[in-house]
Short mmCIF file of N, CA and C and ligand atoms in Angstrom, two decimals:
data_model
loop_
_atom_site.label_atom_id
_atom_site.label_comp_id
_atom_site.label_asym_id
_atom_site.label_seq_id
_atom_site.Cartn_x
_atom_site.Cartn_y
_atom_site.Cartn_z
N MET A 2 -25.82 -39.87 20.18
CA MET A 2 -24.44 -40.24 20.49
C MET A 2 -23.50 -39.11 20.07
N LEU A 3 -22.66 -38.67 21.01
CA LEU A 3 -21.79 -37.53 20.72
C LEU A 3 -20.34 -37.98 20.54
N TYR A 4 -19.78 -37.62 19.41
CA TYR A 4 -18.36 -37.87 19.18
C TYR A 4 -17.58 -36.60 19.51
N THR A 5 -16.34 -36.76 19.96
CA THR A 5 -15.48 -35.60 20.19
C THR A 5 -15.08 -35.00 18.84
N GLU A 6 -14.60 -33.75 18.92
CA GLU A 6 -14.13 -33.09 17.70
C GLU A 6 -13.01 -33.89 17.04
N LYS A 7 -12.16 -34.49 17.87
CA LYS A 7 -11.01 -35.23 17.32
C LYS A 7 -11.48 -36.50 16.60
N VAL A 8 -12.50 -37.16 17.13
CA VAL A 8 -13.05 -38.33 16.44
C VAL A 8 -13.58 -37.90 15.07
N MET A 9 -14.34 -36.81 15.08
CA MET A 9 -14.94 -36.34 13.81
C MET A 9 -13.85 -35.95 12.82
N GLU A 10 -12.78 -35.36 13.34
CA GLU A 10 -11.69 -34.91 12.47
C GLU A 10 -10.98 -36.12 11.84
N HIS A 11 -10.73 -37.16 12.62
CA HIS A 11 -10.07 -38.36 12.07
C HIS A 11 -11.00 -39.15 11.16
N PHE A 12 -12.30 -39.08 11.46
CA PHE A 12 -13.28 -39.75 10.59
C PHE A 12 -13.34 -39.04 9.23
N GLY A 13 -13.36 -37.72 9.27
CA GLY A 13 -13.47 -36.96 8.03
C GLY A 13 -12.17 -36.88 7.24
N ASN A 14 -11.06 -37.00 7.96
CA ASN A 14 -9.75 -36.85 7.32
C ASN A 14 -8.80 -37.91 7.87
N PRO A 15 -9.10 -39.20 7.61
CA PRO A 15 -8.29 -40.25 8.22
C PRO A 15 -6.85 -40.25 7.69
N ARG A 16 -5.90 -40.53 8.61
CA ARG A 16 -4.47 -40.58 8.25
C ARG A 16 -4.08 -42.00 7.85
N ASN A 17 -3.07 -42.08 7.02
CA ASN A 17 -2.44 -43.37 6.69
C ASN A 17 -3.42 -44.38 6.10
N VAL A 18 -4.29 -43.91 5.21
CA VAL A 18 -5.25 -44.81 4.56
C VAL A 18 -4.57 -45.48 3.37
N GLY A 19 -4.84 -46.77 3.19
CA GLY A 19 -4.34 -47.47 2.01
C GLY A 19 -3.67 -48.77 2.38
N VAL A 20 -2.94 -49.30 1.43
CA VAL A 20 -2.26 -50.58 1.62
C VAL A 20 -0.80 -50.40 1.20
N ILE A 21 0.12 -50.82 2.03
CA ILE A 21 1.54 -50.76 1.68
C ILE A 21 1.85 -51.92 0.73
N GLU A 22 2.48 -51.61 -0.36
CA GLU A 22 2.90 -52.68 -1.28
C GLU A 22 4.08 -53.41 -0.67
N ASP A 23 4.08 -54.73 -0.82
CA ASP A 23 5.16 -55.54 -0.29
C ASP A 23 5.37 -55.30 1.22
N PRO A 24 4.30 -55.45 2.01
CA PRO A 24 4.42 -55.16 3.44
C PRO A 24 5.22 -56.22 4.18
N ASP A 25 5.77 -55.84 5.35
CA ASP A 25 6.48 -56.82 6.20
C ASP A 25 5.48 -57.57 7.08
N GLY A 26 4.35 -56.93 7.41
CA GLY A 26 3.34 -57.59 8.23
C GLY A 26 1.96 -57.16 7.80
N VAL A 27 1.01 -58.12 7.90
CA VAL A 27 -0.38 -57.84 7.52
C VAL A 27 -1.29 -58.32 8.65
N GLY A 28 -2.26 -57.48 9.00
CA GLY A 28 -3.25 -57.88 10.01
C GLY A 28 -4.64 -57.62 9.48
N GLU A 29 -5.46 -58.67 9.43
CA GLU A 29 -6.85 -58.51 8.99
C GLU A 29 -7.74 -59.03 10.10
N VAL A 30 -8.64 -58.17 10.56
CA VAL A 30 -9.55 -58.59 11.64
C VAL A 30 -10.97 -58.12 11.31
N GLY A 31 -11.92 -58.80 11.95
CA GLY A 31 -13.31 -58.43 11.75
C GLY A 31 -14.06 -58.48 13.06
N ASN A 32 -15.03 -57.63 13.18
CA ASN A 32 -15.90 -57.66 14.35
C ASN A 32 -17.05 -58.62 14.04
N PRO A 33 -17.13 -59.73 14.79
CA PRO A 33 -18.08 -60.78 14.41
C PRO A 33 -19.54 -60.36 14.49
N VAL A 34 -19.85 -59.35 15.26
CA VAL A 34 -21.26 -58.97 15.41
C VAL A 34 -21.69 -57.93 14.38
N CYS A 35 -20.94 -56.84 14.27
CA CYS A 35 -21.38 -55.79 13.33
C CYS A 35 -20.88 -56.06 11.92
N GLY A 36 -19.86 -56.92 11.78
CA GLY A 36 -19.36 -57.27 10.44
C GLY A 36 -18.30 -56.30 9.91
N ASP A 37 -17.94 -55.29 10.71
CA ASP A 37 -16.91 -54.35 10.25
C ASP A 37 -15.55 -55.05 10.16
N VAL A 38 -14.78 -54.63 9.16
CA VAL A 38 -13.48 -55.27 8.94
C VAL A 38 -12.38 -54.22 8.81
N MET A 39 -11.16 -54.65 9.16
CA MET A 39 -10.01 -53.76 9.10
C MET A 39 -8.78 -54.52 8.66
N LYS A 40 -7.98 -53.85 7.82
CA LYS A 40 -6.72 -54.45 7.39
C LYS A 40 -5.60 -53.45 7.65
N ILE A 41 -4.55 -53.91 8.30
CA ILE A 41 -3.35 -53.08 8.54
C ILE A 41 -2.17 -53.70 7.80
N THR A 42 -1.42 -52.88 7.11
CA THR A 42 -0.16 -53.33 6.53
C THR A 42 0.94 -52.46 7.12
N LEU A 43 2.10 -53.08 7.39
CA LEU A 43 3.18 -52.27 7.96
C LEU A 43 4.55 -52.69 7.45
N LYS A 44 5.46 -51.75 7.59
CA LYS A 44 6.87 -51.96 7.28
C LYS A 44 7.65 -51.86 8.57
N VAL A 45 8.67 -52.70 8.71
CA VAL A 45 9.46 -52.73 9.94
C VAL A 45 10.93 -52.48 9.60
N ALA A 46 11.55 -51.59 10.38
CA ALA A 46 13.00 -51.35 10.25
C ALA A 46 13.59 -51.28 11.65
N ASP A 47 14.61 -52.07 11.91
CA ASP A 47 15.25 -52.11 13.25
C ASP A 47 14.23 -52.36 14.35
N ASP A 48 13.28 -53.26 14.09
CA ASP A 48 12.24 -53.60 15.07
C ASP A 48 11.30 -52.44 15.40
N CYS A 49 11.32 -51.40 14.56
CA CYS A 49 10.38 -50.28 14.74
C CYS A 49 9.43 -50.25 13.55
N ILE A 50 8.22 -49.74 13.78
CA ILE A 50 7.24 -49.59 12.69
C ILE A 50 7.61 -48.33 11.90
N SER A 51 8.15 -48.54 10.71
CA SER A 51 8.62 -47.41 9.92
C SER A 51 7.51 -46.85 9.04
N ASP A 52 6.54 -47.68 8.68
CA ASP A 52 5.40 -47.20 7.91
C ASP A 52 4.20 -48.09 8.22
N ILE A 53 3.01 -47.52 8.14
CA ILE A 53 1.80 -48.28 8.48
C ILE A 53 0.61 -47.65 7.77
N LYS A 54 -0.24 -48.51 7.22
CA LYS A 54 -1.45 -48.02 6.56
C LYS A 54 -2.63 -48.92 6.94
N PHE A 55 -3.83 -48.36 6.79
CA PHE A 55 -5.00 -49.17 7.12
C PHE A 55 -6.10 -48.98 6.08
N GLN A 56 -6.95 -50.00 6.02
CA GLN A 56 -8.22 -49.93 5.28
C GLN A 56 -9.28 -50.46 6.22
N THR A 57 -10.29 -49.65 6.47
CA THR A 57 -11.37 -50.09 7.37
C THR A 57 -12.70 -49.87 6.69
N LEU A 58 -13.48 -50.93 6.70
CA LEU A 58 -14.87 -50.86 6.23
C LEU A 58 -15.71 -50.93 7.48
N GLY A 59 -16.15 -49.78 7.95
CA GLY A 59 -16.88 -49.84 9.20
C GLY A 59 -17.45 -48.50 9.60
N CYS A 60 -17.83 -48.42 10.86
CA CYS A 60 -18.49 -47.23 11.38
C CYS A 60 -17.48 -46.09 11.55
N GLY A 61 -17.99 -44.91 11.88
CA GLY A 61 -17.13 -43.75 12.05
C GLY A 61 -16.09 -43.95 13.14
N ALA A 62 -16.49 -44.57 14.24
CA ALA A 62 -15.55 -44.80 15.34
C ALA A 62 -14.46 -45.78 14.92
N ALA A 63 -14.83 -46.78 14.12
CA ALA A 63 -13.83 -47.76 13.65
C ALA A 63 -12.80 -47.06 12.76
N ILE A 64 -13.26 -46.16 11.93
CA ILE A 64 -12.33 -45.44 11.03
C ILE A 64 -11.44 -44.48 11.84
N ALA A 65 -12.04 -43.74 12.77
CA ALA A 65 -11.27 -42.79 13.58
C ALA A 65 -10.24 -43.52 14.45
N THR A 66 -10.62 -44.66 15.03
CA THR A 66 -9.68 -45.38 15.89
C THR A 66 -8.58 -46.03 15.05
N SER A 67 -8.92 -46.49 13.85
CA SER A 67 -7.89 -47.05 12.95
C SER A 67 -6.89 -45.96 12.60
N SER A 68 -7.40 -44.78 12.27
CA SER A 68 -6.55 -43.67 11.88
C SER A 68 -5.59 -43.29 13.01
N ILE A 69 -6.13 -43.14 14.22
CA ILE A 69 -5.29 -42.67 15.33
C ILE A 69 -4.29 -43.76 15.73
N VAL A 70 -4.69 -45.04 15.63
CA VAL A 70 -3.75 -46.09 16.05
C VAL A 70 -2.54 -46.14 15.10
N THR A 71 -2.76 -45.82 13.84
CA THR A 71 -1.60 -45.80 12.92
C THR A 71 -0.67 -44.64 13.28
N GLU A 72 -1.24 -43.50 13.68
CA GLU A 72 -0.40 -42.36 14.10
C GLU A 72 0.36 -42.70 15.37
N MET A 73 -0.31 -43.36 16.31
CA MET A 73 0.34 -43.71 17.58
C MET A 73 1.46 -44.71 17.36
N ALA A 74 1.23 -45.69 16.49
CA ALA A 74 2.18 -46.81 16.35
C ALA A 74 3.40 -46.46 15.50
N LYS A 75 3.24 -45.51 14.60
CA LYS A 75 4.35 -45.19 13.68
C LYS A 75 5.55 -44.72 14.49
N GLY A 76 6.69 -45.38 14.28
CA GLY A 76 7.92 -45.00 14.98
C GLY A 76 8.14 -45.78 16.27
N MET A 77 7.10 -46.45 16.76
CA MET A 77 7.25 -47.25 17.98
C MET A 77 8.00 -48.54 17.67
N THR A 78 8.62 -49.12 18.72
CA THR A 78 9.14 -50.47 18.56
C THR A 78 7.94 -51.42 18.51
N LEU A 79 8.17 -52.64 18.01
CA LEU A 79 7.08 -53.62 17.94
C LEU A 79 6.55 -53.91 19.34
N SER A 80 7.46 -54.04 20.31
CA SER A 80 6.98 -54.38 21.66
C SER A 80 6.23 -53.22 22.31
N GLU A 81 6.53 -51.99 21.93
CA GLU A 81 5.74 -50.85 22.43
C GLU A 81 4.36 -50.84 21.76
N ALA A 82 4.34 -51.00 20.45
CA ALA A 82 3.10 -50.88 19.69
C ALA A 82 2.10 -51.96 20.07
N VAL A 83 2.60 -53.15 20.38
CA VAL A 83 1.70 -54.26 20.70
C VAL A 83 0.98 -54.03 22.03
N MET A 84 1.52 -53.10 22.84
CA MET A 84 0.93 -52.82 24.16
C MET A 84 -0.16 -51.74 24.11
N ILE A 85 -0.37 -51.12 22.94
CA ILE A 85 -1.40 -50.07 22.85
C ILE A 85 -2.77 -50.69 23.16
N THR A 86 -3.49 -50.08 24.08
CA THR A 86 -4.79 -50.64 24.48
C THR A 86 -5.93 -49.84 23.85
N LYS A 87 -7.10 -50.46 23.86
CA LYS A 87 -8.28 -49.77 23.31
C LYS A 87 -8.59 -48.51 24.12
N GLN A 88 -8.27 -48.53 25.43
CA GLN A 88 -8.51 -47.35 26.27
C GLN A 88 -7.57 -46.21 25.87
N GLN A 89 -6.30 -46.56 25.59
CA GLN A 89 -5.36 -45.51 25.16
C GLN A 89 -5.80 -44.90 23.83
N VAL A 90 -6.31 -45.76 22.94
CA VAL A 90 -6.80 -45.27 21.64
C VAL A 90 -7.96 -44.31 21.85
N ALA A 91 -8.90 -44.70 22.71
CA ALA A 91 -10.06 -43.86 22.99
C ALA A 91 -9.61 -42.55 23.64
N ASP A 92 -8.68 -42.64 24.60
CA ASP A 92 -8.19 -41.43 25.29
C ASP A 92 -7.54 -40.47 24.31
N GLU A 93 -6.77 -41.03 23.37
CA GLU A 93 -6.07 -40.21 22.37
C GLU A 93 -7.08 -39.43 21.52
N LEU A 94 -8.27 -39.98 21.38
CA LEU A 94 -9.33 -39.31 20.60
C LEU A 94 -10.21 -38.41 21.47
N GLY A 95 -9.82 -38.26 22.74
CA GLY A 95 -10.63 -37.43 23.64
C GLY A 95 -11.84 -38.17 24.16
N GLY A 96 -11.85 -39.50 24.01
CA GLY A 96 -12.95 -40.32 24.52
C GLY A 96 -13.85 -40.81 23.40
N LEU A 97 -14.53 -41.92 23.70
CA LEU A 97 -15.52 -42.50 22.78
C LEU A 97 -16.79 -42.74 23.58
N PRO A 98 -17.96 -42.63 22.96
CA PRO A 98 -19.19 -43.00 23.68
C PRO A 98 -19.09 -44.47 24.10
N PRO A 99 -19.64 -44.83 25.27
CA PRO A 99 -19.53 -46.22 25.75
C PRO A 99 -19.97 -47.24 24.70
N ALA A 100 -21.00 -46.94 23.95
CA ALA A 100 -21.51 -47.90 22.96
C ALA A 100 -20.53 -48.08 21.80
N LYS A 101 -19.51 -47.24 21.73
CA LYS A 101 -18.55 -47.33 20.62
C LYS A 101 -17.16 -47.77 21.08
N MET A 102 -17.00 -48.08 22.37
CA MET A 102 -15.69 -48.50 22.86
C MET A 102 -15.22 -49.77 22.15
N HIS A 103 -16.17 -50.66 21.83
CA HIS A 103 -15.78 -51.93 21.21
C HIS A 103 -15.14 -51.71 19.83
N CYS A 104 -15.47 -50.58 19.20
CA CYS A 104 -14.93 -50.33 17.85
C CYS A 104 -13.41 -50.17 17.90
N SER A 105 -12.89 -49.65 19.03
CA SER A 105 -11.45 -49.45 19.13
C SER A 105 -10.70 -50.77 19.23
N VAL A 106 -11.42 -51.86 19.57
CA VAL A 106 -10.78 -53.18 19.63
C VAL A 106 -10.30 -53.61 18.24
N LEU A 107 -11.07 -53.22 17.24
CA LEU A 107 -10.70 -53.58 15.87
C LEU A 107 -9.32 -53.00 15.52
N ALA A 108 -9.10 -51.75 15.91
CA ALA A 108 -7.85 -51.07 15.58
C ALA A 108 -6.66 -51.72 16.30
N THR A 109 -6.81 -51.96 17.60
CA THR A 109 -5.68 -52.53 18.35
C THR A 109 -5.45 -53.98 17.93
N ASP A 110 -6.52 -54.71 17.62
CA ASP A 110 -6.35 -56.10 17.18
C ASP A 110 -5.67 -56.18 15.81
N GLY A 111 -6.06 -55.30 14.90
CA GLY A 111 -5.44 -55.30 13.57
C GLY A 111 -3.95 -55.06 13.67
N LEU A 112 -3.57 -54.14 14.55
CA LEU A 112 -2.15 -53.84 14.77
C LEU A 112 -1.42 -55.05 15.35
N LYS A 113 -2.03 -55.69 16.34
CA LYS A 113 -1.41 -56.85 16.97
C LYS A 113 -1.20 -57.99 15.97
N VAL A 114 -2.22 -58.25 15.16
CA VAL A 114 -2.12 -59.35 14.18
C VAL A 114 -1.01 -59.04 13.17
N ALA A 115 -0.90 -57.78 12.76
CA ALA A 115 0.13 -57.41 11.78
C ALA A 115 1.53 -57.58 12.39
N ILE A 116 1.68 -57.21 13.65
CA ILE A 116 2.99 -57.34 14.32
C ILE A 116 3.37 -58.82 14.44
N ASP A 117 2.42 -59.65 14.88
CA ASP A 117 2.71 -61.08 15.00
C ASP A 117 2.98 -61.70 13.63
N ASP A 118 2.27 -61.24 12.62
CA ASP A 118 2.49 -61.75 11.26
C ASP A 118 3.95 -61.51 10.86
N TYR A 119 4.44 -60.31 11.13
CA TYR A 119 5.84 -59.99 10.82
C TYR A 119 6.79 -60.91 11.60
N LEU A 120 6.55 -61.04 12.90
CA LEU A 120 7.46 -61.83 13.74
C LEU A 120 7.50 -63.29 13.30
N VAL A 121 6.32 -63.86 13.08
CA VAL A 121 6.24 -65.29 12.72
C VAL A 121 6.90 -65.52 11.36
N LYS A 122 6.68 -64.59 10.42
CA LYS A 122 7.31 -64.73 9.10
C LYS A 122 8.84 -64.70 9.21
N HIS A 123 9.34 -64.10 10.28
CA HIS A 123 10.79 -64.01 10.47
C HIS A 123 11.31 -65.02 11.50
N GLY A 124 10.48 -66.05 11.74
CA GLY A 124 10.92 -67.15 12.60
C GLY A 124 10.98 -66.77 14.06
N ARG A 125 10.28 -65.71 14.45
CA ARG A 125 10.30 -65.28 15.84
C ARG A 125 8.97 -65.60 16.52
N ALA A 126 8.98 -65.58 17.83
CA ALA A 126 7.76 -65.92 18.58
C ALA A 126 6.78 -64.75 18.56
N PRO A 127 5.48 -65.04 18.42
CA PRO A 127 4.48 -63.97 18.48
C PRO A 127 4.44 -63.35 19.89
N ILE A 128 4.08 -62.06 19.98
CA ILE A 128 4.08 -61.38 21.28
C ILE A 128 2.72 -60.76 21.64
N ALA A 129 1.76 -60.84 20.72
CA ALA A 129 0.51 -60.09 20.93
C ALA A 129 -0.43 -60.72 21.93
N GLY A 130 -0.34 -62.02 22.14
CA GLY A 130 -1.31 -62.67 23.03
C GLY A 130 -2.64 -62.84 22.33
N PRO A 131 -3.69 -63.15 23.11
CA PRO A 131 -5.00 -63.41 22.49
C PRO A 131 -5.53 -62.19 21.74
N ILE A 132 -6.20 -62.45 20.64
CA ILE A 132 -6.80 -61.38 19.85
C ILE A 132 -8.28 -61.30 20.24
N THR A 133 -8.66 -60.19 20.81
CA THR A 133 -10.00 -60.05 21.40
C THR A 133 -11.12 -60.32 20.41
N SER A 134 -11.06 -59.71 19.23
CA SER A 134 -12.22 -59.76 18.34
C SER A 134 -12.43 -61.13 17.72
N THR A 135 -11.41 -61.99 17.73
CA THR A 135 -11.59 -63.33 17.18
C THR A 135 -11.86 -64.36 18.28
N ASP A 136 -11.89 -63.92 19.52
CA ASP A 136 -12.23 -64.80 20.63
C ASP A 136 -13.72 -65.11 20.55
N PRO A 137 -14.10 -66.41 20.51
CA PRO A 137 -15.53 -66.74 20.38
C PRO A 137 -16.37 -66.18 21.52
N ASP A 138 -15.74 -65.88 22.66
CA ASP A 138 -16.50 -65.34 23.79
C ASP A 138 -16.56 -63.81 23.79
N PHE A 139 -15.90 -63.19 22.80
CA PHE A 139 -15.88 -61.72 22.75
C PHE A 139 -17.27 -61.20 22.46
N ASP A 140 -17.74 -60.31 23.34
CA ASP A 140 -19.03 -59.66 23.11
C ASP A 140 -18.76 -58.19 22.81
N PRO A 141 -18.81 -57.80 21.54
CA PRO A 141 -18.44 -56.43 21.20
C PRO A 141 -19.41 -55.40 21.75
N HIS A 142 -20.53 -55.84 22.27
CA HIS A 142 -21.49 -54.87 22.79
C HIS A 142 -21.57 -54.89 24.32
N GLU A 143 -20.60 -55.56 24.95
CA GLU A 143 -20.73 -55.70 26.40
C GLU A 143 -20.68 -54.33 27.11
N GLU A 144 -19.91 -53.38 26.53
CA GLU A 144 -19.82 -52.06 27.18
C GLU A 144 -21.14 -51.30 27.08
N GLU A 145 -22.02 -51.75 26.19
CA GLU A 145 -23.27 -51.02 26.02
C GLU A 145 -24.29 -51.35 27.11
N LEU A 146 -24.04 -52.50 27.79
CA LEU A 146 -25.06 -52.97 28.74
C LEU A 146 -25.12 -52.08 29.97
FE1 LIG B 224 -18.63 -52.16 14.08
FE2 LIG B 224 -18.02 -49.87 15.16
S1 LIG B 224 -20.01 -50.67 14.84
S2 LIG B 224 -16.68 -51.49 14.64
#
Protein backbone atom coordinates (compact mmCIF):
# COMPACT_ATOMS: atom_id res chain seq x y z
CA MET A 1 0.00 0.00 0.00
CA LEU A 2 1.48 3.32 -1.08
CA TYR A 3 0.84 6.55 0.76
CA THR A 4 1.55 9.93 -0.82
CA GLU A 5 4.37 12.07 0.52
CA LYS A 6 1.78 14.42 2.04
CA VAL A 7 0.07 11.58 3.93
CA MET A 8 3.43 10.49 5.32
CA GLU A 9 4.29 14.07 6.24
CA HIS A 10 1.03 14.60 8.17
CA PHE A 11 1.37 11.18 9.79
CA GLY A 12 4.91 11.94 10.95
CA ASN A 13 4.23 15.54 11.89
CA PRO A 14 0.51 15.88 12.60
CA ARG A 15 -0.89 19.42 13.05
CA ASN A 16 -3.22 20.59 15.81
CA VAL A 17 -2.76 17.56 18.07
CA GLY A 18 -4.24 17.73 21.56
CA VAL A 19 -7.35 18.81 23.40
CA ILE A 20 -8.62 22.38 23.76
CA GLU A 21 -9.42 23.21 27.36
CA ASP A 22 -12.95 24.48 27.84
CA PRO A 23 -13.97 23.73 24.23
CA ASP A 24 -17.15 25.09 22.61
CA GLY A 25 -17.77 21.79 20.79
CA VAL A 26 -16.62 18.20 21.20
CA GLY A 27 -16.87 15.35 18.70
CA GLU A 28 -15.96 11.77 19.55
CA VAL A 29 -16.35 9.06 16.94
CA GLY A 30 -15.18 5.52 16.43
CA ASN A 31 -14.87 3.18 13.52
CA PRO A 32 -16.96 0.17 14.55
CA VAL A 33 -14.91 -2.37 12.61
CA CYS A 34 -11.26 -1.45 13.17
CA GLY A 35 -11.90 0.16 16.59
CA ASP A 36 -10.01 3.37 15.78
CA VAL A 37 -11.24 6.42 17.66
CA MET A 38 -11.00 10.17 17.21
CA LYS A 39 -11.82 13.17 19.35
CA ILE A 40 -12.09 16.74 18.05
CA THR A 41 -12.38 19.79 20.26
CA LEU A 42 -13.03 23.23 18.83
CA LYS A 43 -13.53 26.87 19.66
CA VAL A 44 -16.06 29.01 17.80
CA ALA A 45 -16.02 32.78 17.27
CA ASP A 46 -18.58 34.58 15.08
CA ASP A 47 -19.77 31.20 13.76
CA CYS A 48 -16.23 30.43 12.52
CA ILE A 49 -13.88 27.72 13.81
CA SER A 50 -11.23 29.80 15.55
CA ASP A 51 -9.28 26.87 16.99
CA ILE A 52 -9.41 23.09 16.59
CA LYS A 53 -7.45 20.14 17.93
CA PHE A 54 -7.65 16.40 17.57
CA GLN A 55 -6.62 13.18 19.26
CA THR A 56 -6.72 10.04 17.14
CA LEU A 57 -5.90 6.52 18.18
CA GLY A 58 -5.69 4.79 14.88
CA CYS A 59 -3.90 3.94 11.68
CA GLY A 60 -1.58 6.25 9.76
CA ALA A 61 -4.32 7.31 7.36
CA ALA A 62 -6.65 8.13 10.26
CA ILE A 63 -3.99 10.37 11.82
CA ALA A 64 -3.08 12.07 8.52
CA THR A 65 -6.73 12.72 7.64
CA SER A 66 -7.45 14.04 11.14
CA SER A 67 -4.48 16.38 10.85
CA ILE A 68 -5.43 17.73 7.43
CA VAL A 69 -9.11 18.15 8.32
CA THR A 70 -8.16 20.41 11.23
CA GLU A 71 -6.05 22.54 8.86
CA MET A 72 -8.88 22.70 6.33
CA ALA A 73 -11.56 23.58 8.89
CA LYS A 74 -9.67 26.24 10.83
CA GLY A 75 -11.08 29.65 9.91
CA MET A 76 -14.08 28.22 8.05
CA THR A 77 -17.65 29.04 9.02
CA LEU A 78 -19.50 26.16 10.69
CA SER A 79 -21.69 25.68 7.63
CA GLU A 80 -18.62 25.53 5.36
CA ALA A 81 -16.73 23.11 7.62
CA VAL A 82 -19.66 20.72 7.97
CA MET A 83 -19.65 20.28 4.17
CA ILE A 84 -16.07 18.94 4.01
CA THR A 85 -16.27 15.47 2.46
CA LYS A 86 -14.03 12.45 2.84
CA GLN A 87 -13.12 12.84 -0.86
CA GLN A 88 -11.98 16.43 -0.32
CA VAL A 89 -9.88 15.27 2.64
CA ALA A 90 -8.29 12.53 0.53
CA ASP A 91 -7.71 14.94 -2.38
CA GLU A 92 -6.04 17.44 -0.04
CA LEU A 93 -3.59 14.68 0.90
CA GLY A 94 -2.87 13.88 -2.75
CA GLY A 95 -5.06 10.77 -2.57
CA LEU A 96 -5.47 7.73 -0.34
CA PRO A 97 -5.22 4.05 -1.27
CA PRO A 98 -8.76 2.68 -1.86
CA ALA A 99 -8.47 0.41 1.19
CA LYS A 100 -7.85 3.49 3.34
CA MET A 101 -10.62 5.78 2.05
CA HIS A 102 -12.85 4.73 4.95
CA CYS A 103 -10.31 6.16 7.41
CA SER A 104 -11.09 9.69 6.21
CA VAL A 105 -14.70 9.19 7.36
CA LEU A 106 -13.49 9.29 10.94
CA ALA A 107 -12.03 12.78 10.43
CA THR A 108 -15.07 14.30 8.72
CA ASP A 109 -17.46 12.64 11.18
CA GLY A 110 -15.51 13.89 14.21
CA LEU A 111 -15.71 17.42 12.82
CA LYS A 112 -19.44 17.13 12.13
CA VAL A 113 -20.21 15.82 15.62
CA ALA A 114 -18.19 18.65 17.21
CA ILE A 115 -20.01 21.29 15.14
CA ASP A 116 -23.43 19.88 16.03
CA ASP A 117 -22.38 19.62 19.68
CA TYR A 118 -21.64 23.35 19.66
CA LEU A 119 -24.91 24.24 17.92
CA VAL A 120 -27.11 22.08 20.16
CA LYS A 121 -25.42 23.41 23.31
CA HIS A 122 -26.38 26.89 22.09
CA GLY A 123 -30.01 25.99 21.46
CA ARG A 124 -29.58 25.83 17.69
CA ALA A 125 -30.55 23.11 15.24
CA PRO A 126 -27.89 20.56 14.23
CA ILE A 127 -26.72 20.84 10.59
CA ALA A 128 -24.44 17.84 10.05
CA GLY A 129 -27.02 15.25 9.05
CA PRO A 130 -26.37 11.53 9.50
CA ILE A 131 -23.00 10.52 10.89
CA THR A 132 -21.59 7.81 8.65
CA SER A 133 -19.41 5.90 11.10
CA THR A 134 -22.18 5.48 13.69
CA ASP A 135 -24.71 4.30 11.10
CA PRO A 136 -25.32 0.59 11.83
CA ASP A 137 -25.27 -0.06 8.07
CA PHE A 138 -21.90 1.65 7.58
CA ASP A 139 -19.37 -0.75 6.12
CA PRO A 140 -15.96 0.85 6.57
CA HIS A 141 -14.41 -1.66 4.21
CA GLU A 142 -16.85 -1.32 1.34
CA GLU A 143 -14.31 0.61 -0.78
CA GLU A 144 -11.94 -2.33 -0.47
CA LEU A 145 -14.24 -4.73 -2.30
FE1 LIG B 1 -9.23 2.23 11.25
FE2 LIG B 1 -7.90 3.45 9.39
S1 LIG B 1 -7.88 1.33 9.82
S2 LIG B 1 -9.46 4.27 10.65
